[in-house]
């Protein structure tokens, strides 16, 4: 009994360590500024929706949501169209040099983003694409394509080969086996891979910040609030930090299942 | 369509796009780095390797190199230690039925955009409204300026990174511990082996390969320090948290717009990271 109590309290402390900061900001997002600026944080206060109303009626935030959706959506879509067939071909047919190919996809992740962003500024200025959504979409492609490939290969490797071979005997072509057999069987894990990539792209700040001065994504808008004026609007900042974090947090269950499957497959 | 054509059809688009999107900026960066372009004067002249020579005489660059190295060491070692601790706690003390729920809670920090995590912790660490300083203030002591103190700022930001990654890797290690053969662990328990002995001598040595991979992944991810540091301190106070990517950003994009000089730094960064990580990765693959 006593042992149970100790283990439960250790676990409870661990949970507190993980989510207290998030809950504190969540609480702060419902406080008026006068309740926030208080050396001993107030637990009891009269909650207000004012911060969220301010955030959701600010032009830059609304444009940020719209831009983020378009930019992340498009680069993800291209990543899926290009990356998933590549992952399939590598997993299923292991063509010559496929190990080097895997390393090539991985090494894209080694590139420091600032080292891509800086020369791209010059290139996009020359091409007249600076400060457009297209510029950011293009710059996100290495991230989306390489991570979708890298994460999808194990998904296709776990598709039993005999199902595919049986379909081949029944006269399905290579393309048919891919779309009609492999894709549906692997799709639960593929969704995990896509969502993982979504989170990485949605959260990105540096490239969007560098390649735009007005066409900004949501992280850029949220980061810019702290440098506004003298009296920092902490209620609004908390609300925008929470708002920005909602889309990735929605997928936390899918991600954990994906990770679990990924690890037990090895 | 024959087999080889199908494979080519699947793989080729990804290679072509990746090569274009990676090689273009690299060629661009090398080209700019040999000129004296800036965002204000886009017409540049070729000046040879002057930018590279300047770099190694630039004390702020040397400082950034040093801070980046500290950042790598602190965040990689810190998240690994936290992860090991968390995984043992979960493995030993948590009820199997609730583990997935616990895992969901513990990976929430890593799911946060760095901007959100940075803002949330600026709020937590604030001397006038933060939760962390509240106990000190209620005892009438002076609050600690975690982000404004030159000595503490780097550790404070690194702590947030470790909070995100350490908990996440802790969950991963827990799942890995669960894949180990159960009878081995049960046998050790029957022999009354102490918990720390079990993990120190038996389970974690079996996970050595995974630990190395996790350390490598973290080392690669730690290179992307910009988002968090920019949100929390913008490299300050002074230049005490200015890593290479922040300095390159400040030079190339921020106020200065010295795009040629920043490009030289980018080229140096790419060469350093690709060489080091390719070497380490290939070695790790072999062993």
Coordinates of C-alpha atoms in Angstrom, one line a residue:
Chain A
X1 CA 0.0 0.0 0.0
X2 CA 2.7 2.4 1.0
X3 CA 4.7 1.4 -2.0
X4 CA 1.8 2.2 -4.2
X5 CA 1.6 5.6 -2.8
X6 CA 5.2 6.4 -3.4
X7 CA 5.1 5.2 -7.1
X8 CA 1.9 7.1 -7.7
X9 CA 3.4 10.3 -6.3
X10 CA 6.5 9.9 -8.4
X11 CA 4.4 9.5 -11.5
X12 CA 2.3 12.5 -10.5
X13 CA 5.4 14.7 -10.2
X14 CA 6.5 13.6 -13.6
X15 CA 3.1 14.6 -15.1
X16 CA 3.3 18.0 -13.3
X17 CA 6.8 18.6 -14.7
X18 CA 5.5 17.9 -18.2
X19 CA 2.3 19.9 -18.3
X20 CA 2.4 22.6 -15.6
X21 CA 4.0 25.2 -18.0
X22 CA 1.3 24.5 -20.6
X23 CA -1.5 24.7 -18.0
X24 CA 0.0 27.9 -16.5
X25 CA 0.0 29.5 -20.0
X26 CA -3.5 28.2 -20.6
X27 CA -4.6 29.8 -17.4
X28 CA -2.8 33.0 -18.3
X29 CA -4.6 33.1 -21.6
X30 CA -7.9 33.6 -19.7
X31 CA -6.6 36.3 -17.4
X32 CA -6.8 40.0 -17.7
X33 CA -3.4 41.8 -17.8
X34 CA -3.9 43.1 -14.3
X35 CA -4.3 39.5 -13.0
X36 CA -1.3 38.4 -14.9
X37 CA 1.2 41.0 -13.6
X38 CA 1.4 39.6 -10.1
X39 CA 4.5 38.2 -8.5
X40 CA 2.4 35.5 -6.8
X41 CA 0.3 34.0 -9.6
X42 CA -3.4 34.2 -9.0
X43 CA -5.2 30.9 -9.0
X44 CA -8.6 32.5 -8.4
X45 CA -9.6 35.2 -10.9
X46 CA -12.5 36.1 -13.1
X47 CA -11.8 34.5 -16.4
X48 CA -12.1 36.5 -19.6
X49 CA -12.3 35.5 -23.3
X50 CA -11.0 38.9 -24.2
X51 CA -7.5 37.7 -25.2
X52 CA -8.9 35.1 -27.6
X53 CA -11.2 37.6 -29.0
X54 CA -8.3 40.0 -29.6
X55 CA -6.2 37.3 -31.1
X56 CA -9.0 36.0 -33.4
X57 CA -9.9 39.5 -34.7
X58 CA -6.3 40.6 -35.3
X59 CA -5.7 40.8 -39.1
X60 CA -2.1 39.4 -38.9
X61 CA -3.2 36.3 -37.0
X62 CA -6.1 35.6 -39.4
X63 CA -3.7 36.0 -42.3
X64 CA -1.2 33.8 -40.5
X65 CA -3.7 31.0 -40.1
X66 CA -4.6 31.3 -43.7
X67 CA -1.0 31.4 -44.9
X68 CA 0.1 28.6 -42.7
X69 CA -2.7 26.4 -43.9
X70 CA -1.9 27.1 -47.6
X71 CA 1.8 26.8 -47.2
X72 CA 1.9 23.7 -45.0
X73 CA -0.9 22.1 -46.9
X74 CA 0.7 22.5 -50.3
X75 CA 4.2 21.5 -49.3
X76 CA 2.7 18.5 -47.5
X77 CA 0.7 17.5 -50.6
X78 CA 3.7 17.6 -52.8
X79 CA 5.7 15.7 -50.2
X80 CA 3.1 13.0 -50.2
X81 CA 2.8 12.7 -54.0
X82 CA 6.5 12.6 -54.5
X83 CA 7.6 10.9 -51.3
X84 CA 5.2 8.0 -50.8
X85 CA 5.9 6.3 -54.2
X86 CA 9.7 6.7 -53.6
X87 CA 9.4 5.1 -50.1
X88 CA 7.4 2.2 -51.6
X89 CA 9.9 1.5 -54.4
X90 CA 12.8 1.5 -51.9
X91 CA 11.0 -0.6 -49.3
X92 CA 9.6 -3.2 -51.8
X93 CA 12.2 -3.5 -54.5
X94 CA 15.4 -2.4 -52.7
X95 CA 17.0 -1.2 -55.9
X96 CA 20.7 -1.1 -56.3
X97 CA 22.2 1.7 -54.2
X98 CA 19.1 1.9 -52.0
X99 CA 21.2 2.2 -48.9
X100 CA 23.0 5.2 -50.3
X101 CA 19.7 6.6 -51.4
X102 CA 18.3 6.3 -47.8
X103 CA 21.4 8.1 -46.6
X104 CA 20.9 10.8 -49.1
X105 CA 17.3 11.4 -47.9
X106 CA 18.5 11.5 -44.3
X107 CA 21.4 13.8 -45.0
X108 CA 18.9 16.4 -46.2
X109 CA 18.0 16.7 -42.5
X110 CA 21.6 17.5 -41.7
X111 CA 21.4 20.8 -43.6
X112 CA 21.2 23.7 -41.2
X113 CA 18.0 25.6 -42.2
X114 CA 19.7 29.0 -42.0
X115 CA 22.2 27.7 -44.6
X116 CA 19.2 27.1 -47.0
X117 CA 17.3 30.3 -46.1
X118 CA 20.1 32.8 -46.7
X119 CA 21.1 31.9 -50.2
X120 CA 17.4 31.4 -51.1
X121 CA 16.8 35.1 -50.2
X122 CA 19.1 36.1 -52.9
X123 CA 17.8 33.6 -55.4
X124 CA 14.1 34.5 -54.7
X125 CA 14.9 38.2 -55.0
X126 CA 16.5 37.6 -58.4
X127 CA 13.5 35.5 -59.5
X128 CA 10.9 38.0 -58.1
X129 CA 9.6 35.3 -55.8
X130 CA 10.7 36.9 -52.5
X131 CA 7.9 37.4 -50.0
X132 CA 5.5 35.0 -51.8
X133 CA 3.9 31.8 -50.5
X134 CA 5.5 29.9 -53.4
X135 CA 9.0 30.8 -52.1
X136 CA 8.2 29.3 -48.7
X137 CA 6.5 26.2 -50.2
X138 CA 9.6 25.5 -52.3
X139 CA 11.9 25.9 -49.4
X140 CA 9.8 23.5 -47.3
X141 CA 9.9 20.7 -49.9
X142 CA 13.2 19.2 -48.8
X143 CA 11.8 18.9 -45.3
X144 CA 8.4 17.3 -46.3
X145 CA 9.8 15.0 -49.0
X146 CA 12.7 13.6 -47.1
X147 CA 10.8 13.1 -43.8
X148 CA 7.8 11.5 -45.5
X149 CA 10.1 9.1 -47.3
X150 CA 12.2 8.3 -44.3
X151 CA 9.1 7.6 -42.1
X152 CA 7.1 5.7 -44.8
X153 CA 9.8 3.1 -45.7
X154 CA 9.1 1.0 -42.5
X155 CA 5.4 1.2 -43.2
X156 CA 5.8 -0.4 -46.6
X157 CA 8.4 -2.9 -45.3
X158 CA 5.8 -4.3 -43.0
X159 CA 3.3 -5.1 -45.8
X160 CA 3.5 -8.9 -46.2
X161 CA 5.1 -9.7 -49.5
X162 CA 2.9 -12.7 -50.4
X163 CA -0.2 -10.5 -50.6
X164 CA 1.6 -8.4 -53.2
X165 CA 2.8 -11.5 -55.1
X166 CA -0.6 -13.0 -55.2
X167 CA -2.0 -9.9 -56.7
X168 CA 0.9 -10.0 -59.3
X169 CA -0.1 -13.5 -60.3
X170 CA -3.7 -12.4 -60.7
X171 CA -2.5 -9.9 -63.3
X172 CA -2.1 -6.7 -61.4
X173 CA 0.6 -4.5 -62.8
X174 CA 3.3 -2.9 -60.7
X175 CA 1.3 0.3 -60.5
X176 CA -1.9 -1.7 -59.6
X177 CA -0.1 -3.6 -56.8
X178 CA 1.1 -0.3 -55.4
X179 CA -2.2 1.6 -55.4
X180 CA -4.6 -1.3 -54.8
X181 CA -2.7 -3.5 -52.3
X182 CA 0.3 -1.8 -50.7
X183 CA -1.2 1.6 -50.2
X184 CA -4.4 0.5 -48.4
X185 CA -2.5 -2.0 -46.2
X186 CA 0.2 0.5 -45.2
X187 CA -2.1 3.5 -44.9
X188 CA -2.6 3.5 -41.1
X189 CA 1.2 3.9 -40.6
X190 CA 1.4 6.3 -43.6
X191 CA -1.0 8.6 -41.9
X192 CA 1.3 8.7 -38.9
X193 CA 4.2 9.6 -41.1
X194 CA 2.3 12.4 -42.8
X195 CA 1.1 13.8 -39.5
X196 CA 4.6 13.7 -38.1
X197 CA 5.8 15.7 -41.1
X198 CA 2.8 18.1 -40.7
X199 CA 3.9 18.9 -37.1
X200 CA 7.5 19.6 -38.2
X201 CA 6.3 22.0 -41.0
X202 CA 3.6 23.7 -39.0
X203 CA 6.0 24.5 -36.2
X204 CA 8.8 25.9 -38.4
X205 CA 9.9 29.5 -37.8
X206 CA 13.3 30.3 -39.3
X207 CA 12.6 29.8 -43.0
X208 CA 9.2 31.5 -42.9
X209 CA 10.7 34.4 -41.0
X210 CA 13.6 34.8 -43.4
X211 CA 11.7 34.5 -46.7
X212 CA 8.9 36.9 -45.9
X213 CA 8.3 40.3 -44.6
X214 CA 4.5 40.3 -44.8
X215 CA 3.4 36.9 -46.1
X216 CA 4.0 35.4 -42.7
X217 CA 3.0 32.1 -41.2
X218 CA 1.4 31.7 -37.7
X219 CA 4.7 31.0 -35.8
X220 CA 6.2 34.2 -37.2
X221 CA 3.1 36.3 -36.1
X222 CA 3.1 34.7 -32.7
X223 CA 6.9 35.3 -32.2
X224 CA 6.5 39.0 -33.3
X225 CA 4.0 39.8 -30.5
X226 CA 6.7 40.0 -27.8
X227 CA 8.6 42.8 -29.5
X228 CA 5.5 45.0 -29.7
X229 CA 5.7 48.2 -27.8
X230 CA 6.5 48.8 -24.1
X231 CA 3.7 47.0 -22.2
X232 CA 3.9 43.4 -23.3
X233 CA 0.4 42.1 -23.8
X234 CA 1.0 38.8 -22.0
X235 CA -2.6 37.7 -22.1
X236 CA -2.6 37.9 -25.8
X237 CA 0.8 36.2 -26.1
X238 CA -0.4 33.3 -24.0
X239 CA -3.6 33.0 -26.1
X240 CA -1.6 33.0 -29.4
X241 CA 1.0 30.5 -28.0
X242 CA -1.9 28.2 -27.1
X243 CA -3.7 28.7 -30.4
X244 CA -0.5 27.9 -32.3
X245 CA 0.0 24.7 -30.4
X246 CA -3.5 23.4 -30.8
X247 CA -3.1 21.7 -34.3
X248 CA -0.1 19.6 -33.3
X249 CA -1.6 18.8 -29.9
X250 CA -4.7 17.4 -31.6
X251 CA -2.7 14.7 -33.2
X252 CA -0.8 13.6 -30.1
X253 CA -2.7 10.3 -30.0
X254 CA -2.0 9.3 -33.6
X255 CA 1.7 10.2 -33.1
X256 CA 2.1 8.0 -30.0
X257 CA 0.5 5.0 -31.8
X258 CA 2.8 5.6 -34.8
X259 CA 5.9 5.7 -32.6
X260 CA 4.8 2.6 -30.7
X261 CA 4.3 0.7 -34.0
X262 CA 7.6 2.0 -35.4
X263 CA 9.5 0.8 -32.4
X264 CA 7.9 -2.7 -32.1
X265 CA 8.4 -3.3 -35.8
X266 CA 12.2 -3.1 -35.5
Chain B
X1 CA 5.6 -0.9 -67.6
X2 CA 8.5 -3.1 -66.6
X3 CA 9.9 -3.3 -63.2
X4 CA 12.9 -1.0 -63.6
X5 CA 10.9 1.7 -65.3
X6 CA 8.3 1.6 -62.4
X7 CA 11.0 1.9 -59.8
X8 CA 12.5 4.9 -61.7
X9 CA 9.1 6.5 -62.1
X10 CA 8.6 6.2 -58.3
X11 CA 12.0 7.4 -57.1
X12 CA 13.2 9.9 -59.8
X13 CA 10.8 12.9 -58.9
X14 CA 12.0 12.9 -55.3
X15 CA 15.6 12.9 -56.3
X16 CA 15.2 15.6 -58.9
X17 CA 13.3 18.0 -56.6
X18 CA 15.6 17.4 -53.7
X19 CA 18.7 18.0 -55.8
X20 CA 17.3 21.2 -57.3
X21 CA 16.1 22.6 -53.9
X22 CA 19.3 21.7 -52.2
X23 CA 21.9 22.3 -54.9
X24 CA 20.5 25.6 -56.1
X25 CA 20.9 27.3 -52.7
X26 CA 24.3 25.7 -52.1
X27 CA 25.7 26.9 -55.5
X28 CA 24.0 30.3 -54.7
X29 CA 25.6 30.4 -51.2
X30 CA 29.1 29.6 -52.6
X31 CA 28.7 32.2 -55.3
X32 CA 27.5 34.9 -52.9
X33 CA 30.2 34.0 -50.4
X34 CA 32.9 35.0 -52.9
X35 CA 31.3 38.5 -53.4
X36 CA 30.6 41.5 -51.3
X37 CA 26.8 41.7 -51.8
X38 CA 24.5 43.0 -49.2
X39 CA 20.7 43.5 -49.3
X40 CA 21.2 47.2 -49.7
X41 CA 23.7 46.9 -52.5
X42 CA 22.7 43.9 -54.6
X43 CA 25.3 44.5 -57.2
X44 CA 28.4 42.9 -55.8
X45 CA 32.0 42.4 -56.9
X46 CA 34.0 39.2 -56.6
X47 CA 36.4 39.5 -53.7
X48 CA 37.8 36.0 -53.5
X49 CA 38.0 34.3 -50.1
X50 CA 37.9 37.6 -48.2
X51 CA 34.7 36.7 -46.4
X52 CA 36.1 33.4 -45.2
X53 CA 39.2 35.1 -43.9
X54 CA 37.2 37.8 -42.2
X55 CA 35.1 35.0 -40.5
X56 CA 38.0 33.6 -38.6
X57 CA 39.1 37.1 -37.4
X58 CA 35.5 37.9 -36.3
X59 CA 35.3 37.4 -32.6
X60 CA 31.6 37.3 -32.7
X61 CA 31.8 34.4 -35.1
X62 CA 34.2 32.6 -32.8
X63 CA 31.9 33.3 -29.9
X64 CA 28.9 31.8 -31.9
X65 CA 31.0 28.7 -32.7
X66 CA 31.7 28.3 -29.0
X67 CA 28.1 28.8 -27.9
X68 CA 26.9 26.3 -30.6
X69 CA 29.3 23.8 -29.2
X70 CA 28.1 24.3 -25.6
X71 CA 24.5 24.2 -26.8
X72 CA 25.1 20.8 -28.5
X73 CA 26.8 19.3 -25.4
X74 CA 24.3 20.6 -22.9
X75 CA 21.2 19.7 -24.8
X76 CA 22.3 16.3 -26.0
X77 CA 23.7 15.1 -22.7
X78 CA 20.8 16.7 -20.8
X79 CA 18.0 15.2 -22.8
X80 CA 19.6 11.8 -22.8
X81 CA 20.0 11.8 -19.0
X82 CA 16.5 13.0 -18.5
X83 CA 15.2 10.4 -20.9
X84 CA 16.9 7.6 -19.1
X85 CA 15.6 8.7 -15.8
X86 CA 12.0 9.2 -17.1
X87 CA 12.0 5.8 -18.8
X88 CA 13.1 4.0 -15.7
X89 CA 10.5 5.8 -13.6
X90 CA 7.8 4.9 -16.1
X91 CA 9.0 1.3 -16.4
X92 CA 9.2 0.7 -12.7
X93 CA 6.4 2.7 -11.3
X94 CA 3.7 3.1 -13.8
X95 CA 0.7 0.8 -14.2
X96 CA 0.8 -0.9 -17.6
X97 CA -2.8 -0.1 -18.3
X98 CA -2.3 3.6 -18.1
X99 CA 1.1 3.8 -19.8
X100 CA -0.2 4.9 -23.2
X101 CA -2.1 7.8 -21.5
X102 CA 1.0 8.8 -19.6
X103 CA 3.0 8.6 -22.8
X104 CA 0.5 11.0 -24.5
X105 CA 0.9 13.5 -21.7
X106 CA 4.7 13.3 -21.7
X107 CA 5.1 13.9 -25.4
X108 CA 2.9 17.0 -25.3
X109 CA 6.0 19.3 -24.8
X110 CA 7.7 18.1 -27.9
X111 CA 4.6 18.6 -30.0
X112 CA 4.6 22.3 -29.1
X113 CA 5.9 24.6 -31.7
X114 CA 9.3 26.0 -30.5
X115 CA 7.6 29.4 -30.6
X116 CA 4.9 28.3 -28.2
X117 CA 7.3 26.5 -25.9
X118 CA 9.6 29.5 -25.9
X119 CA 6.7 31.9 -25.1
X120 CA 5.3 29.6 -22.4
X121 CA 8.6 29.4 -20.6
X122 CA 9.3 33.1 -20.9
X123 CA 6.1 33.5 -19.0
X124 CA 7.0 30.7 -16.5
X125 CA 10.5 32.2 -15.9
X126 CA 9.5 35.8 -15.7
X127 CA 10.6 37.6 -12.5
X128 CA 7.4 39.6 -12.2
X129 CA 4.7 37.1 -13.1
X130 CA 6.2 33.7 -13.5
X131 CA 5.5 30.5 -11.5
X132 CA 9.1 29.5 -11.1
X133 CA 10.0 32.7 -9.1
X134 CA 6.8 32.7 -7.1
X135 CA 8.3 30.7 -4.1
X136 CA 11.3 33.0 -3.9
X137 CA 9.0 36.1 -3.9
X138 CA 6.7 34.7 -1.3
X139 CA 9.7 34.2 1.0
X140 CA 10.6 37.9 0.3
X141 CA 13.7 36.9 -1.6
X142 CA 14.8 38.5 -4.9
X143 CA 13.6 36.7 -8.0
X144 CA 16.1 35.1 -10.3
X145 CA 16.5 36.7 -13.8
X146 CA 16.8 33.4 -15.6
X147 CA 16.8 34.9 -19.1
X148 CA 18.4 38.3 -18.5
X149 CA 21.4 37.0 -16.6
X150 CA 24.4 36.3 -18.9
X151 CA 25.4 33.4 -16.7
X152 CA 22.1 31.6 -16.7
X153 CA 20.5 32.5 -20.0
X154 CA 22.0 29.7 -22.1
X155 CA 21.2 27.1 -19.4
X156 CA 17.7 28.4 -19.1
X157 CA 17.0 28.1 -22.8
X158 CA 18.7 24.7 -23.0
X159 CA 16.5 23.6 -20.1
X160 CA 13.4 24.2 -22.2
X161 CA 14.9 22.2 -25.0
X162 CA 15.7 19.4 -22.6
X163 CA 12.2 19.5 -21.2
X164 CA 10.8 19.0 -24.7
X165 CA 13.2 16.3 -25.9
X166 CA 14.1 14.5 -22.7
X167 CA 10.5 13.6 -22.0
X168 CA 9.9 12.5 -25.6
X169 CA 13.0 10.3 -25.6
X170 CA 12.0 9.0 -22.2
X171 CA 8.8 7.7 -23.7
X172 CA 10.7 6.2 -26.7
X173 CA 13.1 4.4 -24.3
X174 CA 10.2 3.1 -22.3
X175 CA 8.8 1.5 -25.4
X176 CA 12.2 0.1 -26.2
X177 CA 12.5 -1.3 -22.6
X178 CA 9.1 -3.0 -23.2
X179 CA 10.5 -4.9 -26.2
X180 CA 13.3 -6.5 -24.2
X181 CA 12.7 -10.2 -23.3
X182 CA 10.5 -10.3 -20.2
X183 CA 11.9 -13.5 -18.7
X184 CA 15.4 -11.9 -18.4
X185 CA 14.0 -9.1 -16.3
X186 CA 11.8 -11.4 -14.2
X187 CA 14.8 -13.7 -13.6
X188 CA 16.7 -10.7 -12.3
X189 CA 13.9 -9.7 -10.1
X190 CA 13.7 -13.2 -8.6
X191 CA 17.4 -13.0 -7.8
X192 CA 16.6 -9.8 -5.9
X193 CA 18.8 -7.6 -8.1
X194 CA 18.3 -3.9 -7.2
X195 CA 16.4 -1.8 -9.7
X196 CA 19.4 0.4 -10.6
X197 CA 21.6 -2.7 -11.0
X198 CA 19.0 -4.3 -13.3
X199 CA 19.0 -1.2 -15.6
X200 CA 22.7 -0.3 -15.3
X201 CA 24.0 -3.8 -15.9
X202 CA 21.3 -5.5 -18.0
X203 CA 18.7 -3.4 -19.7
X204 CA 20.5 -0.3 -20.8
X205 CA 23.6 -2.2 -22.1
X206 CA 21.1 -4.1 -24.3
X207 CA 19.8 -0.8 -25.6
X208 CA 23.2 0.6 -26.4
X209 CA 22.6 0.8 -30.1
X210 CA 19.3 2.6 -29.7
X211 CA 20.9 5.0 -27.2
X212 CA 23.6 5.9 -29.7
X213 CA 21.0 6.5 -32.4
X214 CA 18.9 8.7 -30.1
X215 CA 22.0 10.7 -29.2
X216 CA 22.8 11.2 -32.9
X217 CA 19.2 12.2 -33.7
X218 CA 19.3 14.7 -30.9
X219 CA 22.7 16.1 -32.0
X220 CA 21.2 16.7 -35.5
X221 CA 18.0 18.2 -34.1
X222 CA 20.0 20.4 -31.7
X223 CA 21.6 22.1 -34.7
X224 CA 18.1 23.7 -35.2
X225 CA 18.4 25.8 -32.2
X226 CA 17.2 29.0 -33.9
X227 CA 13.5 28.9 -33.3
X228 CA 13.7 28.4 -29.5
X229 CA 16.6 30.8 -28.8
X230 CA 15.1 33.5 -31.1
X231 CA 11.8 33.3 -29.3
X232 CA 13.3 33.3 -25.8
X233 CA 16.3 35.6 -25.9
X234 CA 17.1 36.6 -29.5
X235 CA 20.7 35.7 -28.7
X236 CA 21.0 37.9 -25.7
X237 CA 21.8 39.2 -23.1
X238 CA 24.6 40.6 -25.2
X239 CA 25.7 37.6 -27.3
X240 CA 25.6 35.0 -24.6
X241 CA 23.1 32.8 -26.3
X242 CA 24.0 33.6 -29.9
X243 CA 24.6 30.3 -31.7
X244 CA 25.8 30.1 -35.3
X245 CA 22.4 30.1 -36.9
X246 CA 21.4 33.1 -34.9
X247 CA 24.5 35.0 -35.8
X248 CA 24.2 34.1 -39.5
X249 CA 20.6 35.2 -39.4
X250 CA 21.5 38.5 -37.7
X251 CA 24.2 39.2 -40.3
X252 CA 22.3 38.0 -43.4
X253 CA 18.7 38.9 -42.7
X254 CA 18.3 40.9 -39.5
X255 CA 19.5 44.5 -39.4
X256 CA 22.7 44.1 -41.3
X257 CA 21.7 42.3 -44.5
X258 CA 25.3 41.3 -45.2
X259 CA 24.1 38.5 -47.4
X260 CA 27.6 37.6 -48.8
X261 CA 29.2 37.3 -45.4
X262 CA 26.3 35.3 -44.0
X263 CA 26.5 33.0 -47.1
X264 CA 30.2 32.3 -46.3
X265 CA 29.1 31.3 -42.8
X266 CA 26.3 29.1 -44.2
X267 CA 28.8 27.3 -46.4
X268 CA 31.1 26.8 -43.5
X269 CA 28.2 25.4 -41.4
X270 CA 27.1 23.0 -44.1
X271 CA 30.6 21.7 -44.6
X272 CA 31.2 21.2 -40.9
X273 CA 27.9 19.5 -40.2
X274 CA 27.9 17.3 -43.3
X275 CA 31.4 16.1 -42.7
X276 CA 31.0 15.4 -39.0
X277 CA 27.6 13.8 -39.2
X278 CA 28.3 11.7 -42.3
X279 CA 31.4 10.4 -40.6
X280 CA 29.6 9.7 -37.3
X281 CA 26.6 8.1 -39.0
X282 CA 28.6 5.8 -41.1
X283 CA 30.7 4.7 -38.1
X284 CA 27.5 4.1 -36.1
X285 CA 26.0 2.1 -38.9
X286 CA 29.0 -0.2 -39.0
X287 CA 29.0 -0.9 -35.2

